[in-house]
XYZ file of C-alpha atoms in Angstrom:
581
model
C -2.165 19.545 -12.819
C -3.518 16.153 -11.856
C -1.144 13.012 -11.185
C -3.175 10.774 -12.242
C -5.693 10.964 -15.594
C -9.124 12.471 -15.887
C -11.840 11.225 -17.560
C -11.038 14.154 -20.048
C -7.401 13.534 -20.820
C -8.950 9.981 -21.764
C -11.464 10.432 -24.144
C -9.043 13.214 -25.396
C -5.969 10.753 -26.060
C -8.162 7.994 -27.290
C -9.750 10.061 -29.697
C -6.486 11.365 -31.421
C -5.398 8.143 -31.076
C -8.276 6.803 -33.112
C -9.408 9.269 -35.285
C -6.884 11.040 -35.792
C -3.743 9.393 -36.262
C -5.721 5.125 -36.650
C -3.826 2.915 -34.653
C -4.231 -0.250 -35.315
C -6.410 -3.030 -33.450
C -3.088 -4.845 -33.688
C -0.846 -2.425 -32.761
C -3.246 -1.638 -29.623
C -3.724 -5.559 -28.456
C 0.239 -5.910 -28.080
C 0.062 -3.476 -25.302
C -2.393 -6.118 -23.351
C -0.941 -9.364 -24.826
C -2.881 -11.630 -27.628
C -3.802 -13.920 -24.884
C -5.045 -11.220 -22.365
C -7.247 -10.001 -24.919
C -8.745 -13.136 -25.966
C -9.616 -14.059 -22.111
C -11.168 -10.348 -21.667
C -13.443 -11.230 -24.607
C -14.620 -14.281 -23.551
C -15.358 -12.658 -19.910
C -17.444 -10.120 -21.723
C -19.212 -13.036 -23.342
C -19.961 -14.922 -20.577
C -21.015 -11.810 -18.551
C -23.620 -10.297 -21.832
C -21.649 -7.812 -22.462
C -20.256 -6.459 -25.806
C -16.988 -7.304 -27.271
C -13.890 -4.971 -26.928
C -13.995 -2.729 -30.365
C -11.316 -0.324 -30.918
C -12.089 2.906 -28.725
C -12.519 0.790 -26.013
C -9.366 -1.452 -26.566
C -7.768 1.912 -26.289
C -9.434 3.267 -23.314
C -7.693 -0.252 -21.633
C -4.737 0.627 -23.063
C -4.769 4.634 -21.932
C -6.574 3.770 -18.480
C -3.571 1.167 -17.745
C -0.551 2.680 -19.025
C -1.659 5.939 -17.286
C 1.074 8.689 -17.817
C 3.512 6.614 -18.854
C 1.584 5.728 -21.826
C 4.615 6.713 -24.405
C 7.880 6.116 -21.634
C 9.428 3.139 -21.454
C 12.108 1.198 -24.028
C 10.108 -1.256 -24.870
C 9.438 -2.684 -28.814
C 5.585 -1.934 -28.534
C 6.548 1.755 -26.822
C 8.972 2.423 -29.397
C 6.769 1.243 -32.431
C 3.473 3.380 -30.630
C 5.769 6.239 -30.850
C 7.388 5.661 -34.124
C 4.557 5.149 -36.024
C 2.896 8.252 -34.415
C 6.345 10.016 -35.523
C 5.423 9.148 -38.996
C 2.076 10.332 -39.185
C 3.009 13.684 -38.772
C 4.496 15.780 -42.059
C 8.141 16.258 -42.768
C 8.211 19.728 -41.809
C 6.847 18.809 -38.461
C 8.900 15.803 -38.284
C 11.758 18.045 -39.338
C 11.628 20.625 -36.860
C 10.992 18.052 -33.863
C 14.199 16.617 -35.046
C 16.141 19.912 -34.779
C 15.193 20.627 -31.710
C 16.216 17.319 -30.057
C 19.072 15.596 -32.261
C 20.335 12.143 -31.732
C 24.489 12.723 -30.697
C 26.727 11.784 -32.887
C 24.473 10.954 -36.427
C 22.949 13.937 -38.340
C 19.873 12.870 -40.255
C 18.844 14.435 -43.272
C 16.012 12.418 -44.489
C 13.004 12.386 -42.344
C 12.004 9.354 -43.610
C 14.703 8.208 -41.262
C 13.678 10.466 -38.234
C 10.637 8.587 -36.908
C 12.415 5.414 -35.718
C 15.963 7.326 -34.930
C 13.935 9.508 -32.312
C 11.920 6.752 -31.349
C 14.942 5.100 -29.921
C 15.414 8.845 -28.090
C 15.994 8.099 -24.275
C 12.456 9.510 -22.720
C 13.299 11.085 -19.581
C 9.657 11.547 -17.503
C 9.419 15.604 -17.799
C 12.105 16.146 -19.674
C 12.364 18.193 -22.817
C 12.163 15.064 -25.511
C 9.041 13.984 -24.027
C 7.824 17.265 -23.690
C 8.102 18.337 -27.134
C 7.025 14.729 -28.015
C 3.715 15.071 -26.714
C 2.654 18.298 -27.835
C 3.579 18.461 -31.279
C 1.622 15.418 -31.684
C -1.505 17.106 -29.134
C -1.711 14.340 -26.746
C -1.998 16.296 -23.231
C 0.958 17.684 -21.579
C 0.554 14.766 -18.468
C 1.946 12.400 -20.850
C 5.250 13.449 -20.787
C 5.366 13.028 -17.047
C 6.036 16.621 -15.880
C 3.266 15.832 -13.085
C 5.113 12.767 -11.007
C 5.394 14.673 -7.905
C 8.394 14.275 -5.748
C 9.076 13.889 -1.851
C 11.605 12.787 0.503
C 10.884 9.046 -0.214
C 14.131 8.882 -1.449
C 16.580 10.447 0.932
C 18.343 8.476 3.335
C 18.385 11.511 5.804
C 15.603 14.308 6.247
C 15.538 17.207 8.400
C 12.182 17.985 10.081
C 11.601 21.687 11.254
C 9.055 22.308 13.954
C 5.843 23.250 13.912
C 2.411 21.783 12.214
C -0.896 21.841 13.348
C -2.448 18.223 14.325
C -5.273 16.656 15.287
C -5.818 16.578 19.227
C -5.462 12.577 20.659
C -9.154 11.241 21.900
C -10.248 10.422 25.466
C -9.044 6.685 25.168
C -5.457 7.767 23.316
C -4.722 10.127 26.018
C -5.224 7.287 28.897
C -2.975 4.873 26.423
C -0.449 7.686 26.540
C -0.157 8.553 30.063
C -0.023 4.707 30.770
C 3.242 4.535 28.310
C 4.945 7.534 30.210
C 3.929 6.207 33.160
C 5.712 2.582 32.307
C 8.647 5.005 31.024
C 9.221 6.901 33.658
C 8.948 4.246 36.016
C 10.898 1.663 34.532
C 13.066 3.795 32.639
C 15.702 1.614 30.333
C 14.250 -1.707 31.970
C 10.721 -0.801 30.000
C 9.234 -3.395 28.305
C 5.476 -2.931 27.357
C 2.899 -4.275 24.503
C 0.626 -1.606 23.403
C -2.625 -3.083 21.535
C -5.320 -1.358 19.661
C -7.657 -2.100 17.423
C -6.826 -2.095 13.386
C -7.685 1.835 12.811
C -7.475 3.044 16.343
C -4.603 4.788 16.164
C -1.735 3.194 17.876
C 1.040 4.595 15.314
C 0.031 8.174 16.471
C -0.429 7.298 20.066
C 3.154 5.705 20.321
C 4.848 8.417 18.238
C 3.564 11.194 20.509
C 4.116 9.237 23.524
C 8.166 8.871 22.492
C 8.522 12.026 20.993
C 8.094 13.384 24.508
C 9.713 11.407 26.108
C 12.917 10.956 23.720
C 13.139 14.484 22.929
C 15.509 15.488 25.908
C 17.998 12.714 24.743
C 18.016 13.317 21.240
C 20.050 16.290 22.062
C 22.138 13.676 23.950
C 22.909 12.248 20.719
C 20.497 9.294 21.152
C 18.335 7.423 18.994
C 14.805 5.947 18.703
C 14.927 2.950 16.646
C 11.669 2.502 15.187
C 10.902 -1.212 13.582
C 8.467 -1.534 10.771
C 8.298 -4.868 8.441
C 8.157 -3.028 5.035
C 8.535 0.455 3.363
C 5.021 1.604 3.708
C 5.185 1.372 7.040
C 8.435 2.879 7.231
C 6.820 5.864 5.724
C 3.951 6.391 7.635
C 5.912 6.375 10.670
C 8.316 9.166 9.238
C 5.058 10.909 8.303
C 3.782 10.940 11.326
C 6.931 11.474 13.274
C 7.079 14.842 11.365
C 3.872 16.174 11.908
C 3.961 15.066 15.377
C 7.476 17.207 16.127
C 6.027 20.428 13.965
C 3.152 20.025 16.232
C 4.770 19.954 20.089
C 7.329 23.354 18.708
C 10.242 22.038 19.617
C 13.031 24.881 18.722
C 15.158 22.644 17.679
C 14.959 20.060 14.490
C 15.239 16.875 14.351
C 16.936 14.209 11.871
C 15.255 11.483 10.982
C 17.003 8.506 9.166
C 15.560 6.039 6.474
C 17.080 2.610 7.130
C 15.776 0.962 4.800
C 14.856 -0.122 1.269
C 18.718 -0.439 0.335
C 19.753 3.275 2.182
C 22.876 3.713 3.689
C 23.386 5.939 6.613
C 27.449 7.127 6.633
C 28.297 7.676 10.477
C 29.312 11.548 10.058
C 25.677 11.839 9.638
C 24.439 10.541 12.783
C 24.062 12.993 15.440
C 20.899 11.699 16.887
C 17.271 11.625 15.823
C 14.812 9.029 14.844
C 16.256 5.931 13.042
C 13.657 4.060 10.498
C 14.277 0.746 9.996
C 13.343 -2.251 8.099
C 14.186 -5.728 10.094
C 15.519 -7.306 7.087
C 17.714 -4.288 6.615
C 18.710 -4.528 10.404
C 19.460 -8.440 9.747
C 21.441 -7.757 6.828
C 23.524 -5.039 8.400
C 24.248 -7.417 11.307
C 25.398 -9.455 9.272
C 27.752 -7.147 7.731
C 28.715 -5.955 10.501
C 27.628 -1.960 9.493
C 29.213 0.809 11.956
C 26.725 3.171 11.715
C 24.367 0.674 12.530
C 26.436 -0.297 15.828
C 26.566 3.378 16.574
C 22.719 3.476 16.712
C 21.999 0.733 18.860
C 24.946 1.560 21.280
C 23.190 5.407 21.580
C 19.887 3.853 21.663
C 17.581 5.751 23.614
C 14.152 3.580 22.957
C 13.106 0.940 20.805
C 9.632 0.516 19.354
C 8.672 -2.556 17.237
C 5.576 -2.136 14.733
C 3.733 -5.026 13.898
C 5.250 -6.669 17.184
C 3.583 -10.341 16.403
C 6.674 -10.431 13.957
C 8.804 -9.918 17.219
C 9.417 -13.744 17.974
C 11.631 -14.502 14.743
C 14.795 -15.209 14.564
C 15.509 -11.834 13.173
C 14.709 -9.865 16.235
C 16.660 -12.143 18.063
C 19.721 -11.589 16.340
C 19.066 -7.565 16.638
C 18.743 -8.095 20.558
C 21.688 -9.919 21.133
C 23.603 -7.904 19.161
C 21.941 -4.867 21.460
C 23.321 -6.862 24.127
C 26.719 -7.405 23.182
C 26.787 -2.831 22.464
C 25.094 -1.662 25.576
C 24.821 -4.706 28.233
C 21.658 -6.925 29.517
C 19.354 -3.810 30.518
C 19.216 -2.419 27.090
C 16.873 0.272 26.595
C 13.400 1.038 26.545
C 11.548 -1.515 23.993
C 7.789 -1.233 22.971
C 6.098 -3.349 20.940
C 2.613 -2.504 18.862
C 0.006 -4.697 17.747
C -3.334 -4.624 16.951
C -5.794 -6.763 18.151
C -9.386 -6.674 18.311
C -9.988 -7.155 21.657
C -8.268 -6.559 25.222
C -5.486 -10.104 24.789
C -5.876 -12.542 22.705
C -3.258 -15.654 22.142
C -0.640 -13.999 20.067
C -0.584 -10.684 22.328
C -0.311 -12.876 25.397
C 2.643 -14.618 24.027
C 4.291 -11.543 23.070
C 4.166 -10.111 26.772
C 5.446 -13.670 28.271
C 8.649 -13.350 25.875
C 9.230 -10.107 26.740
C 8.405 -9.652 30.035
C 5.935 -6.578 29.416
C 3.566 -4.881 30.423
C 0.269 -5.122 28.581
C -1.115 -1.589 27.767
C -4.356 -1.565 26.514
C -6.954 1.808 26.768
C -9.209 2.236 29.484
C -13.076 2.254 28.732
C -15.773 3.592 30.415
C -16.938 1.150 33.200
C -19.750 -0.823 30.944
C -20.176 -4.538 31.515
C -21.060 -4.756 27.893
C -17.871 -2.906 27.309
C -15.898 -5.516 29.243
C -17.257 -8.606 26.955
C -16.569 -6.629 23.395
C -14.337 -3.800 23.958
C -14.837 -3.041 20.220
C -18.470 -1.789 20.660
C -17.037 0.835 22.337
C -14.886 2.116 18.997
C -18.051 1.687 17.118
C -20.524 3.485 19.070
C -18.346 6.378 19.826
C -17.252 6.487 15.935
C -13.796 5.879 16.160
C -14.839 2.607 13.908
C -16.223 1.161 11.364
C -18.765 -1.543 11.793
C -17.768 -4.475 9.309
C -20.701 -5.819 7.601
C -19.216 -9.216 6.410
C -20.756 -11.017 3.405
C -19.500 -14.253 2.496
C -20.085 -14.664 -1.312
C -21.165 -18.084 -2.223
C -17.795 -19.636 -4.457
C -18.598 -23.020 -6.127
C -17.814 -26.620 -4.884
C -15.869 -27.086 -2.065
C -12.065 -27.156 -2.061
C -9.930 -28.820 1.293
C -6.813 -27.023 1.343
C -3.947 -29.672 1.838
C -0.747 -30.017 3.525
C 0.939 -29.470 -0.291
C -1.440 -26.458 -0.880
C 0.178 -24.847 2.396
C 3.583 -22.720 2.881
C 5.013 -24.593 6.155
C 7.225 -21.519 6.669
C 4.171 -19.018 6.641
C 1.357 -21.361 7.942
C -0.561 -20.038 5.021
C -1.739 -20.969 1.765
C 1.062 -21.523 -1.004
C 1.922 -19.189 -3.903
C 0.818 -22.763 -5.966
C -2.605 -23.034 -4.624
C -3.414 -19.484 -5.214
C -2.050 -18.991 -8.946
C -4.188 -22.020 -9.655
C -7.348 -19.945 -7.989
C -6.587 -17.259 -9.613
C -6.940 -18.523 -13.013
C -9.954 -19.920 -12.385
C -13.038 -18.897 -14.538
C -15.673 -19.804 -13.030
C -14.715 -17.857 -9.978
C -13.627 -14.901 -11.982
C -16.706 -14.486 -13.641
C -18.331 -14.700 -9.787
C -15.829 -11.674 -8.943
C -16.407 -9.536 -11.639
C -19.869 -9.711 -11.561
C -20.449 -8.926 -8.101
C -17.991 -5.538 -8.902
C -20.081 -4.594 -11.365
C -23.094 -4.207 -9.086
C -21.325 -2.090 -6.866
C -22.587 1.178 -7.018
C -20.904 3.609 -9.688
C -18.602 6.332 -7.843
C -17.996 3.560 -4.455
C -14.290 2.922 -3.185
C -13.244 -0.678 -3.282
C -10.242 -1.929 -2.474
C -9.648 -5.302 -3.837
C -7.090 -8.436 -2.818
C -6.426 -10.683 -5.385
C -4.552 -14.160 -5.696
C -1.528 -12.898 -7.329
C -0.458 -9.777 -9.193
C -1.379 -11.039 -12.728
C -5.032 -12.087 -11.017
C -4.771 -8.413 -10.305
C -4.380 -6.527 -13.230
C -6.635 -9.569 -15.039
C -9.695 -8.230 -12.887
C -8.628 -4.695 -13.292
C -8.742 -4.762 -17.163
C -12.004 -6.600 -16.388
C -13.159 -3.290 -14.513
C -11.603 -0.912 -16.867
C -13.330 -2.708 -19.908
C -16.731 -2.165 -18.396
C -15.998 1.692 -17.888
C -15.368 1.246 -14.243
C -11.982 2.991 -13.291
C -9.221 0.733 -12.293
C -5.645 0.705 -10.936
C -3.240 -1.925 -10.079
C -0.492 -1.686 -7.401
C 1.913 -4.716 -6.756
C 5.563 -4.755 -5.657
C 7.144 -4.064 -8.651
C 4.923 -0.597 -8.971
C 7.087 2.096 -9.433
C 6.845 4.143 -5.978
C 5.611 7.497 -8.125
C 2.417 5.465 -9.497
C 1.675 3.610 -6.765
C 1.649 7.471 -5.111
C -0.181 8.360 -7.602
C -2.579 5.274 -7.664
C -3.304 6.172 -4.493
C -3.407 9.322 -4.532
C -6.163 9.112 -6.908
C -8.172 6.196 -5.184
C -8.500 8.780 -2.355
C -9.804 11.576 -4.229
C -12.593 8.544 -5.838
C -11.007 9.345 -8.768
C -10.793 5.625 -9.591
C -13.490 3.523 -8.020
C -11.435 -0.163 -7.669
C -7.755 -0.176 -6.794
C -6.428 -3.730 -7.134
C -3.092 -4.926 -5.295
C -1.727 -8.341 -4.288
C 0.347 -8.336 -0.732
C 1.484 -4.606 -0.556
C -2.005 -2.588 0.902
C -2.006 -4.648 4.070
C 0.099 -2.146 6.402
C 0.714 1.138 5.722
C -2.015 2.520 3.508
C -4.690 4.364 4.935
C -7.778 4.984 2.611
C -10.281 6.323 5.699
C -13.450 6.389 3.016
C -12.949 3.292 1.076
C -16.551 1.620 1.335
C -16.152 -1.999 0.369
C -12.894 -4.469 0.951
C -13.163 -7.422 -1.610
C -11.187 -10.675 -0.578
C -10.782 -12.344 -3.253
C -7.807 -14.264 -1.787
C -8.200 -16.963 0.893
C -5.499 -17.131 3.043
C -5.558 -18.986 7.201
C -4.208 -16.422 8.793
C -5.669 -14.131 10.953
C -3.123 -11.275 11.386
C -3.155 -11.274 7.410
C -6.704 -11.012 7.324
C -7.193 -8.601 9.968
C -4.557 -6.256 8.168
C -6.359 -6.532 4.769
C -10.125 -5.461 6.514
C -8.115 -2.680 8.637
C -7.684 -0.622 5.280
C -11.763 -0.272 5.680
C -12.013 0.226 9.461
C -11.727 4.266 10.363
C -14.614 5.571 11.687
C -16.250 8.498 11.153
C -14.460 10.591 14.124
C -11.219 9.848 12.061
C -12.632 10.522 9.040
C -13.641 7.320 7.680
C -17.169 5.902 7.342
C -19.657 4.244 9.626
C -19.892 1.062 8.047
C -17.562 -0.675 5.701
C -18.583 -3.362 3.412
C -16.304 -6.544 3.471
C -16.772 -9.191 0.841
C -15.061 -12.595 1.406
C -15.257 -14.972 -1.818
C -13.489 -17.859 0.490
C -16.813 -19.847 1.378
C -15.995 -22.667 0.257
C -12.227 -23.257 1.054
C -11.503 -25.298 4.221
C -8.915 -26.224 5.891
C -8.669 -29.507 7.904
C -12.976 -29.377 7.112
C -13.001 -25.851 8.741
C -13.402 -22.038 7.551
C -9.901 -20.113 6.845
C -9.429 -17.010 8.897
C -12.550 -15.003 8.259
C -14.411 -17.150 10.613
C -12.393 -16.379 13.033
C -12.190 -12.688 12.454
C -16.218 -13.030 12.587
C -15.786 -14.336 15.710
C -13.165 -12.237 17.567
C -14.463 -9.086 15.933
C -17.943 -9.732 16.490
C -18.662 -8.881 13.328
C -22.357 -8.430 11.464
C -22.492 -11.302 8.642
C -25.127 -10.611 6.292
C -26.850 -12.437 3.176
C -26.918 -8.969 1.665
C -26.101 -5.273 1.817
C -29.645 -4.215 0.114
C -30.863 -2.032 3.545
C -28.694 -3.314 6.239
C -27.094 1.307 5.761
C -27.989 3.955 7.433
């Protein structure tokens, strides 16, 4: 059974919604919000198109709410699923009440049975739900029975060995001998910056590199501590940590530990293996002073910090002197990743002066052209994507000012971009350009804030475009399934606001829409990455990037995609109409 809902399920549940049990316009426009439903209409009007009449003010509804159309506690949940309680007759109702009673009050009436069960705690997959759903003939996905699980959850996971994995390219193989080489010359006095290009692989380069050489000493008890800034990235490494040990059939397995998002490790669990972590996890449990954590860096065996440009805070600085104070001045191996566009730039170079490192970068063929934009090189051999950057053109222009900026980010404020985000005119710019995107295309889209999010995403979903929305506060078994189904182009725009930057692969999305200015270039670099993976990885050969920014400067100049045009050497086109091959 599918995770997320096909185009079958929806008609279906809308039309027994409709026709055959007639909920109400009202009943319908609570689930979007009287206000919400106003501005949709008077999008529609300005862009021609018809108003929202009731089958597809339920489509919204369905599209949105996805599986967990009837969960939830709710008032509108619970009045959806009493009044559909009450449509039914009182044998039916009668029945469905016998088989799941409410403890401690027996109900006679039914007239009393619609609202008492629509109180019923709805467990996803459960029996209530179950039952719920069918005797009413809405289809069986509804009651949740198709959430799928994984380790996500565990603090501690097992991996056994052996999975079959891709082989590393030319260029990965040079970046890894150069990292054992550093290794086994340097030994615990390594220090090294690896940089890659966004999509090049450095996550998989790095993990194969340190699986080989930690995997002596994890059956010394050591650790690897690898760094990530947030829980996606957490997971990909685990994910590819454990396809990388099935694949080099080890006989032995290996632990790995999530150390983050909250998880506590107890220390008669730690016997060695790969440590996850979060650095605001690490902070905090410096702070409180966490044994198992001081067992981990005292049987350190390697380091590796993802995302390294994050390195210079005062976070990491409180991790290495605590380091320090547990093993001595000679620590262990550390390696940083980053990805950069080119062989050094400003940021890398800073990184490798704190740290003392050595730069690693991959060796190219001997081409002068090569030596002036390493990049070409990714794109010609199809390890790549060639960006094709439009800038859209985005009203008057607007000078970002020293109270429009975040002086702890050096970016623009949360202020600045809630008041873009509610802005009409620019809306209507946004959601018109979507809506000549071809019909079955992969977009992913960054807006201003989450509500700008699921604003343009009922937008979408209105016009019979398939939508999802993924913020922070996504459950983690929607946004797995939101993404799950963006993959298989079973929804053509998924919307987010500051969580697919890092960690989120999508190799065949075909247009990034950036619909949220921000000055800084790591950020923006992050958000086109999604869209970079070549062909030989199995992305595409171009991607599409849309920037709705032109007319936002800062101190009189461009924000950060004029930069990224520069560094990345990137085609900018008027438009896309026979620039692909």
């Amino acid at each position: 059974m599918n995770t997320f809902l096909t185009e079958n399920e929806i008609r279906q549940t809308v039309n027994i919604l409709i026709d055959k049990y007639n909920v109400s316009d009202t009943m319908l426009i609570k689930f979007l919000g009287t206000d919400k439903y106003l501005q949709i209409n008077k999008m529609l009007n300005d862009l021609e198109e018809d108003d929202l009449d009731k089958n597809k003010l339920a489509r919204m509804v369905v599209i949105e709410k996805g599986t967990y159309l009837f969960s939830g506690s709710n008032n509108n949940i619970r009045e959806l699923r009493s009044y559909l309680l009450k449509q039914i007759d009182n044998k039916t109702l009668s029945q469905l009440y016998e088989r799941n009673p409410i403890s401690n009050r027996k109900i006679q009436s039914p007239s009393y049975m619609p609202n008492a069960l629509a109180e019923k705690r709805w467990s996803m997959g459960g029996k209530w739900p179950r039952d719920f759903v069918q005797t009413l003939g809405f289809p069986l996905i509804f009651s949740g029975i198709s959430i799928p699980k994984d380790h996500s959850t565990d603090p501690i996971q097992d991996i056994e060995p052996r999975k079959m994995v891709p082989p590393l390219v030319e260029y990965q193989k040079g970046l890894k001998q150069k990292m054992l080489s550093v290794l086994n010359q340097e030994k615990e006095k390594t220090r090294c910056v690896v940089t890659l290009p966004t999509g090049g692989g450095k996550t998989r380069v790095a993990v194969e590199s340190f699986i080989d050489w930690m995997q002596p000493r994890f059956n010394e008890g050591k650790y690897l501590l690898w760094i990530a800034q947030g829980e996606e990235l957490c997971e990909q490494a685990i994910s590819c940590i454990s396809d990388m040990w099935q694949e080099r059939e080890f006989p032995e397995t290996l632990r790995v530990y999530r150390f983050f998002g909250g998880k506590k490790i107890k220390e008669e669990d730690l016997i060695g293996g790969a440590v996850i972590a979060s650095i605001q996890q690490l902070y905090t449990r410096i702070q409180s002073e966490d044994k198992a954590l001081d067992e981990i860096l005292a049987n350190c065996g390697a380091m590796i910090i993802d995302e390294a440009h994050h390195a210079t805070t005062k976070s990491y600085e409180l991790l290495i002197n605590k380091a320090k104070e547990l093993v001595g001045e000679d620590l262990f191996p550390i390696c940083g990743l980053t990805a950069t566009p080119g062989r050094s730039n400003e940021e890398t170079m800073t990184l490798v002066e704190q740290f003392e490192a050595y730069l690693i970068h991959p060796s190219l063929p001997d081409m002068k052209r090569y030596e002036v934009n390493p990049l070409l090189y990714f794109r010609e051999e199809g390890y790549l994507a060639e960006p094709l950057f439009l800038l859209h053109e985005d009203g008057e222009e607007i000078e970002v000012t020293n109270d429009m900026m975040d002086s702890e980010q050096d970016d623009i404020n949360n202020e600045f971009l809630n008041i873009l985000a509610k802005d009409e005119k620019r809306n209507f710019q946004i959601i018109e350009y979507m809506m000549d995107i071809a019909v079955g295309s992969s977009s992913l889209v960054y807006a201003c804030t989450v509500e700008h999010a699921e604003f343009l995403a009922l937008m979408m979903n209105s016009v019979g475009r398939k939508s999802a929305v993924i913020s922070a506060d996504t459950p983690k078994p929607i946004r797995r399934m939101h993404i799950s189904a963006f993959k298989k182009g079973e929804i053509e725009f998924l919307f987010n606001y500051g969580v697919l930057t890092t960690g989120f692969d999508a190799p065949k999305t075909d247009h990034i829409l950036i619909c949220r200015p921000t000055s800084s270039i790591i950020l923006y670099e992050q958000m086109v990455g999604r869209g970079l993976r070549g062909e030989k990885f199995g992305g595409t050969k171009y991607c599409k990037v849309v920037d709705f920014s032109r007319n936002i400067k800062r101190h009189g100049e461009p924000l950060a995609y004029a930069r990224f045009i520069k560094e990345w050497q990137v085609k900018e086109v008027k438009d896309f109409d026979g620039v692909m091959v």
